[in-house]
Amino acid sequence: MSSDRTGYRLRPATEADLPGLYAVCLKTGDSGKDGTALHDDPTLLGKFFVGPYVVLEPDMAFTLAGPSGPAGYLLGTLDTPAFNRRFESEWLVPLRRAVRDPGADAAAWRQSDWVRRLIHQPGLVFPPALLPYPAHAHIDLLPEARGHGFGRRMMRFLMSRMAARGAGGLHLQVSPANSGGQAFYEKLGFAHLSSPDLPQDTTFMVRRLAGIEPDDSVTDMVLHG
Ligand SMILES: CC(C)(COP(=O)(O)OP(=O)(O)OC[C@H]1O[C@@H](n2cnc3c(N)ncnc32)[C@H](O)[C@@H]1OP(=O)(O)O)[C@@H](O)C(=O)NCCC(=O)NCCS
């Protein structure tokens, strides 16, 4: 592991990181902006969007460690349908015992209730349009870690790792309100995917992984020192 000159390093995520990573998820959880004021349970977003990757996919789960603790994460899976099956049976089923279901009436939901509903009714689907892009990923960085090129280097690292393990394509889900996130992914070669069989309330971006070479600068950042 090595630190770069700004004091950040990327390293494999561990379960001990989860409280810090859940905090990152909350602070980026409003379409990339701080979602703290929107939630009555600060852990629920992370329990849905971060925890299962760290626990079920540790080979593809990384913490961006900053000067004051976790400053970001990089998460993914090679095989979304297989991940979804384990996410349901090994993560969501036990989690549901501790989280009440607020019901289907969205008008009655308050604060974190939409995440509670997601935990009970996650709507995990893998439509045919995504078949060429079976891998998926998440990246979120705290504001202080942005704009240094970490996001690009981290995504290039994950894409090379996924390609080396045989994934042919990667998809990402981005909030339609997160124009900055979409611009970032476009810079990395992702394109918008539209299809009537995709959920219409989220934006899908996709990229083939063929021909991606390992990025030495990021390999250094992760493995050496
Ligand atoms: C999106 C995010 C991961 C980008 O990471 P980053 O380290 O700040 O990005 P980089 O510095 O590596 O930038 C790479 C390129 O993307 C561009 N870019 C990054 N964020 C951008 C933004 N918000 N708007 C427009 N372009 C952006 C950069 O200008 C750069 O372009 P260049 O190569 O032409 O200079 C980070 O800003 C973040 O975590 N944001 C909040 C959460 C989020 O939106 N997550 C992703 C969607 S779910």
GROMACS .gro file of C-alpha atoms and ligand atoms in nm:
model
  273
    1MET     CA    1   0.000   0.000   0.000
    2SER     CA    2   0.130   0.344  -0.063
    3SER     CA    3   0.027   0.698   0.004
    4ASP     CA    4   0.034   0.947  -0.275
    5ARG     CA    5   0.154   1.299  -0.214
    6THR     CA    6  -0.184   1.419  -0.088
    7GLY     CA    7  -0.207   1.150   0.183
    8TYR     CA    8  -0.473   0.930   0.024
    9ARG     CA    9  -0.437   0.564  -0.057
   10LEU     CA   10  -0.659   0.299  -0.204
   11ARG     CA   11  -0.667  -0.030  -0.018
   12PRO     CA   12  -0.898  -0.331   0.009
   13ALA     CA   13  -1.209  -0.248   0.213
   14THR     CA   14  -1.269  -0.440   0.535
   15GLU     CA   15  -1.573  -0.482   0.754
   16ALA     CA   16  -1.402  -0.254   1.008
   17ASP     CA   17  -1.435   0.025   0.749
   18LEU     CA   18  -1.812  -0.008   0.728
   19PRO     CA   19  -1.909   0.275   0.970
   20GLY     CA   20  -1.681   0.516   0.783
   21LEU     CA   21  -1.799   0.397   0.443
   22TYR     CA   22  -2.163   0.428   0.549
   23ALA     CA   23  -2.083   0.790   0.642
   24VAL     CA   24  -1.936   0.848   0.294
   25CYS     CA   25  -2.250   0.697   0.142
   26LEU     CA   26  -2.471   0.933   0.342
   27LYS     CA   27  -2.258   1.237   0.263
   28THR     CA   28  -2.282   1.163  -0.110
   29GLY     CA   29  -2.630   1.014  -0.094
   30ASP     CA   30  -2.839   1.296  -0.239
   31SER     CA   31  -2.744   1.253  -0.606
   32GLY     CA   32  -2.379   1.311  -0.514
   33LYS     CA   33  -2.455   1.580  -0.254
   34ASP     CA   34  -2.478   1.547   0.126
   35GLY     CA   35  -2.789   1.351   0.218
   36THR     CA   36  -2.752   1.382   0.597
   37ALA     CA   37  -3.053   1.609   0.645
   38LEU     CA   38  -3.277   1.374   0.447
   39HIS     CA   39  -3.237   1.068   0.672
   40ASP     CA   40  -3.350   0.969   1.021
   41ASP     CA   41  -3.124   0.660   1.011
   42PRO     CA   42  -2.772   0.757   0.895
   43THR     CA   43  -2.671   0.396   0.827
   44LEU     CA   44  -2.948   0.269   0.605
   45LEU     CA   45  -2.819   0.400   0.271
   46GLY     CA   46  -2.483   0.237   0.341
   47LYS     CA   47  -2.645  -0.085   0.455
   48PHE     CA   48  -2.813  -0.111   0.116
   49PHE     CA   49  -2.554   0.037  -0.121
   50VAL     CA   50  -2.216  -0.036   0.045
   51GLY     CA   51  -2.222  -0.316   0.303
   52PRO     CA   52  -2.321  -0.601   0.073
   53TYR     CA   53  -2.030  -0.532  -0.162
   54VAL     CA   54  -1.771  -0.518   0.117
   55VAL     CA   55  -1.901  -0.841   0.269
   56LEU     CA   56  -2.006  -1.040  -0.039
   57GLU     CA   57  -1.756  -0.909  -0.300
   58PRO     CA   58  -1.436  -0.828  -0.107
   59ASP     CA   59  -1.222  -0.884  -0.418
   60MET     CA   60  -1.389  -0.581  -0.578
   61ALA     CA   61  -1.430  -0.358  -0.271
   62PHE     CA   62  -1.181  -0.079  -0.194
   63THR     CA   63  -1.156   0.204   0.056
   64LEU     CA   64  -1.002   0.536  -0.034
   65ALA     CA   65  -0.829   0.605   0.298
   66GLY     CA   66  -0.778   0.975   0.359
   67PRO     CA   67  -0.597   1.176   0.624
   68SER     CA   68  -0.902   1.162   0.855
   69GLY     CA   69  -1.042   0.817   0.775
   70PRO     CA   70  -1.238   0.671   0.485
   71ALA     CA   71  -1.285   0.936   0.217
   72GLY     CA   72  -1.440   0.720  -0.051
   73TYR     CA   73  -1.513   0.376  -0.180
   74LEU     CA   74  -1.494   0.177  -0.499
   75LEU     CA   75  -1.726  -0.123  -0.519
   76GLY     CA   76  -1.834  -0.369  -0.783
   77THR     CA   77  -1.923  -0.713  -0.897
   78LEU     CA   78  -1.837  -0.908  -1.211
   79ASP     CA   79  -2.170  -1.086  -1.232
   80THR     CA   80  -2.473  -0.877  -1.141
   81PRO     CA   81  -2.737  -1.155  -1.153
   82ALA     CA   82  -2.525  -1.379  -0.927
   83PHE     CA   83  -2.457  -1.086  -0.693
   84ASN     CA   84  -2.828  -1.003  -0.680
   85ARG     CA   85  -2.912  -1.358  -0.571
   86ARG     CA   86  -2.663  -1.344  -0.285
   87PHE     CA   87  -2.761  -0.985  -0.201
   88GLU     CA   88  -3.118  -1.105  -0.154
   89SER     CA   89  -3.057  -1.430   0.035
   90GLU     CA   90  -2.746  -1.347   0.240
   91TRP     CA   91  -2.787  -0.975   0.303
   92LEU     CA   92  -3.141  -0.847   0.261
   93VAL     CA   93  -3.326  -1.137   0.424
   94PRO     CA   94  -3.141  -1.093   0.757
   95LEU     CA   95  -3.145  -0.711   0.728
   96ARG     CA   96  -3.525  -0.711   0.691
   97ARG     CA   97  -3.560  -0.854   1.042
   98ALA     CA   98  -3.419  -0.529   1.182
   99VAL     CA   99  -3.587  -0.282   0.946
  100ARG     CA  100  -3.960  -0.212   0.936
  101ASP     CA  101  -4.140  -0.204   0.603
  102PRO     CA  102  -4.303   0.139   0.562
  103GLY     CA  103  -4.544   0.003   0.302
  104ALA     CA  104  -4.605   0.081  -0.061
  105ASP     CA  105  -4.763   0.426  -0.023
  106ALA     CA  106  -4.478   0.658  -0.122
  107ALA     CA  107  -4.682   0.962  -0.015
  108ALA     CA  108  -4.659   0.840   0.345
  109TRP     CA  109  -4.283   0.785   0.344
  110ARG     CA  110  -4.069   1.010   0.561
  111GLN     CA  111  -3.692   1.057   0.556
  112SER     CA  112  -3.521   0.713   0.531
  113ASP     CA  113  -3.847   0.529   0.459
  114TRP     CA  114  -3.773   0.502   0.087
  115VAL     CA  115  -3.457   0.306   0.174
  116ARG     CA  116  -3.654   0.089   0.418
  117ARG     CA  117  -3.895   0.013   0.135
  118LEU     CA  118  -3.601  -0.064  -0.096
  119ILE     CA  119  -3.467  -0.311   0.160
  120HIS     CA  120  -3.803  -0.490   0.159
  121GLN     CA  121  -3.882  -0.451  -0.210
  122PRO     CA  122  -3.548  -0.400  -0.387
  123GLY     CA  123  -3.680  -0.464  -0.738
  124LEU     CA  124  -3.357  -0.638  -0.836
  125VAL     CA  125  -3.375  -0.690  -1.209
  126PHE     CA  126  -3.129  -0.769  -1.484
  127PRO     CA  127  -3.301  -0.680  -1.813
  128PRO     CA  128  -3.175  -0.821  -2.144
  129ALA     CA  129  -3.036  -0.481  -2.247
  130LEU     CA  130  -2.771  -0.526  -1.976
  131LEU     CA  131  -2.655  -0.871  -2.092
  132PRO     CA  132  -2.342  -0.731  -2.266
  133TYR     CA  133  -2.257  -0.542  -1.943
  134PRO     CA  134  -2.283  -0.799  -1.661
  135ALA     CA  135  -2.048  -0.619  -1.422
  136HIS     CA  136  -2.153  -0.315  -1.223
  137ALA     CA  137  -1.978  -0.068  -0.994
  138HIS     CA  138  -2.022   0.219  -0.749
  139ILE     CA  139  -1.783   0.500  -0.666
  140ASP     CA  140  -1.836   0.785  -0.419
  141LEU     CA  141  -1.579   1.027  -0.282
  142LEU     CA  142  -1.615   1.292  -0.011
  143PRO     CA  143  -1.587   1.648  -0.145
  144GLU     CA  144  -1.230   1.690  -0.015
  145ALA     CA  145  -1.114   1.388  -0.218
  146ARG     CA  146  -1.264   1.509  -0.546
  147GLY     CA  147  -1.092   1.686  -0.830
  148HIS     CA  148  -0.751   1.523  -0.776
  149GLY     CA  149  -0.791   1.259  -1.046
  150PHE     CA  150  -0.863   0.985  -0.789
  151GLY     CA  151  -1.200   0.899  -0.941
  152ARG     CA  152  -1.052   0.841  -1.286
  153ARG     CA  153  -0.762   0.637  -1.149
  154MET     CA  154  -0.987   0.430  -0.925
  155MET     CA  155  -1.233   0.351  -1.204
  156ARG     CA  156  -0.951   0.263  -1.444
  157PHE     CA  157  -0.811   0.031  -1.178
  158LEU     CA  158  -1.146  -0.141  -1.125
  159MET     CA  159  -1.211  -0.173  -1.497
  160SER     CA  160  -0.870  -0.333  -1.555
  161ARG     CA  161  -0.929  -0.567  -1.264
  162MET     CA  162  -1.272  -0.664  -1.399
  163ALA     CA  163  -1.136  -0.712  -1.753
  164ALA     CA  164  -0.852  -0.929  -1.619
  165ARG     CA  165  -1.113  -1.151  -1.454
  166GLY     CA  166  -1.309  -1.189  -1.778
  167ALA     CA  167  -1.585  -0.929  -1.759
  168GLY     CA  168  -1.672  -0.802  -2.106
  169GLY     CA  169  -1.877  -0.500  -2.007
  170LEU     CA  170  -1.969  -0.281  -1.713
  171HIS     CA  171  -2.286  -0.090  -1.632
  172LEU     CA  172  -2.349   0.184  -1.377
  173GLN     CA  173  -2.668   0.332  -1.241
  174VAL     CA  174  -2.663   0.706  -1.186
  175SER     CA  175  -2.932   0.934  -1.054
  176PRO     CA  176  -3.080   1.139  -1.341
  177ALA     CA  177  -3.022   1.443  -1.116
  178ASN     CA  178  -2.649   1.370  -1.088
  179SER     CA  179  -2.524   1.551  -1.397
  180GLY     CA  180  -2.171   1.571  -1.254
  181GLY     CA  181  -2.154   1.195  -1.205
  182GLN     CA  182  -2.276   1.141  -1.560
  183ALA     CA  183  -2.017   1.386  -1.696
  184PHE     CA  184  -1.746   1.200  -1.504
  185TYR     CA  185  -1.849   0.864  -1.650
  186GLU     CA  186  -1.865   1.012  -2.000
  187LYS     CA  187  -1.505   1.124  -1.956
  188LEU     CA  188  -1.419   0.762  -1.881
  189GLY     CA  189  -1.579   0.635  -2.202
  190PHE     CA  190  -1.923   0.537  -2.072
  191ALA     CA  191  -2.231   0.592  -2.288
  192HIS     CA  192  -2.594   0.629  -2.190
  193LEU     CA  193  -2.803   0.316  -2.248
  194SER     CA  194  -3.171   0.355  -2.328
  195SER     CA  195  -3.407   0.063  -2.361
  196PRO     CA  196  -3.775   0.010  -2.283
  197ASP     CA  197  -3.682  -0.291  -2.069
  198LEU     CA  198  -3.472  -0.080  -1.829
  199PRO     CA  199  -3.618   0.091  -1.522
  200GLN     CA  200  -3.700   0.446  -1.632
  201ASP     CA  201  -3.638   0.618  -1.296
  202THR     CA  202  -3.260   0.580  -1.314
  203THR     CA  203  -2.990   0.646  -1.573
  204PHE     CA  204  -2.785   0.354  -1.702
  205MET     CA  205  -2.435   0.410  -1.840
  206VAL     CA  206  -2.234   0.133  -2.003
  207ARG     CA  207  -1.886   0.056  -2.132
  208ARG     CA  208  -1.724  -0.244  -2.295
  209LEU     CA  209  -1.408  -0.355  -2.112
  210ALA     CA  210  -1.220  -0.515  -2.402
  211GLY     CA  211  -0.877  -0.366  -2.460
  212ILE     CA  212  -0.845  -0.194  -2.122
  213GLU     CA  213  -0.486  -0.214  -2.001
  214PRO     CA  214  -0.375  -0.215  -1.639
  215ASP     CA  215  -0.307   0.136  -1.509
  216ASP     CA  216   0.034   0.125  -1.343
  217SER     CA  217  -0.016   0.441  -1.140
  218VAL     CA  218  -0.323   0.292  -0.975
  219THR     CA  219  -0.161  -0.049  -0.929
  220ASP     CA  220   0.109   0.135  -0.733
  221MET     CA  221  -0.154   0.314  -0.534
  222VAL     CA  222  -0.316  -0.011  -0.431
  223LEU     CA  223  -0.045  -0.267  -0.392
  224HIS     CA  224   0.296  -0.125  -0.322
  225GLY     CA  225   0.476   0.065  -0.051
  226LIG     C1  226  -1.798   1.160  -0.956
  226LIG     C2  227  -1.668   1.140  -0.878
  226LIG     C3  228  -1.649   0.992  -0.845
  226LIG     C4  229  -1.552   1.190  -0.965
  226LIG     O1  230  -1.431   1.170  -0.896
  226LIG     P1  231  -1.312   1.280  -0.906
  226LIG     O2  232  -1.193   1.222  -0.842
  226LIG     O3  233  -1.362   1.409  -0.852
  226LIG     O4  234  -1.293   1.291  -1.064
  226LIG     P2  235  -1.154   1.313  -1.141
  226LIG     O5  236  -1.079   1.423  -1.073
  226LIG     O6  237  -1.085   1.184  -1.156
  226LIG     O7  238  -1.206   1.364  -1.283
  226LIG     C5  239  -1.199   1.285  -1.402
  226LIG     C6  240  -1.265   1.365  -1.514
  226LIG     O8  241  -1.407   1.377  -1.487
  226LIG     C7  242  -1.444   1.513  -1.483
  226LIG     N1  243  -1.541   1.532  -1.373
  226LIG     C8  244  -1.532   1.482  -1.249
  226LIG     N2  245  -1.638   1.523  -1.175
  226LIG     C9  246  -1.711   1.602  -1.257
  226LIG    C10  247  -1.830   1.677  -1.239
  226LIG     N3  248  -1.895   1.679  -1.120
  226LIG     N4  249  -1.880   1.745  -1.345
  226LIG    C11  250  -1.817   1.745  -1.465
  226LIG     N5  251  -1.701   1.675  -1.488
  226LIG    C12  252  -1.650   1.606  -1.384
  226LIG    C13  253  -1.315   1.588  -1.449
  226LIG     O9  254  -1.322   1.722  -1.493
  226LIG    C14  255  -1.213   1.507  -1.523
  226LIG    O10  256  -1.216   1.544  -1.659
  226LIG     P3  257  -1.078   1.569  -1.741
  226LIG    O11  258  -1.013   1.436  -1.752
  226LIG    O12  259  -1.121   1.625  -1.871
  226LIG    O13  260  -0.997   1.664  -1.658
  226LIG    C15  261  -1.669   1.224  -0.746
  226LIG    O14  262  -1.681   1.361  -0.779
  226LIG    C16  263  -1.782   1.189  -0.651
  226LIG    O15  264  -1.769   1.095  -0.574
  226LIG     N6  265  -1.894   1.264  -0.657
  226LIG    C17  266  -2.007   1.243  -0.568
  226LIG    C18  267  -2.074   1.108  -0.583
  226LIG    C19  268  -2.104   1.071  -0.726
  226LIG    O16  269  -2.153   1.152  -0.803
  226LIG     N7  270  -2.071   0.944  -0.760
  226LIG    C20  271  -2.082   0.892  -0.896
  226LIG    C21  272  -2.219   0.873  -0.945
  226LIG     S1  273  -2.312   0.760  -0.852
   0.00000   0.00000   0.00000
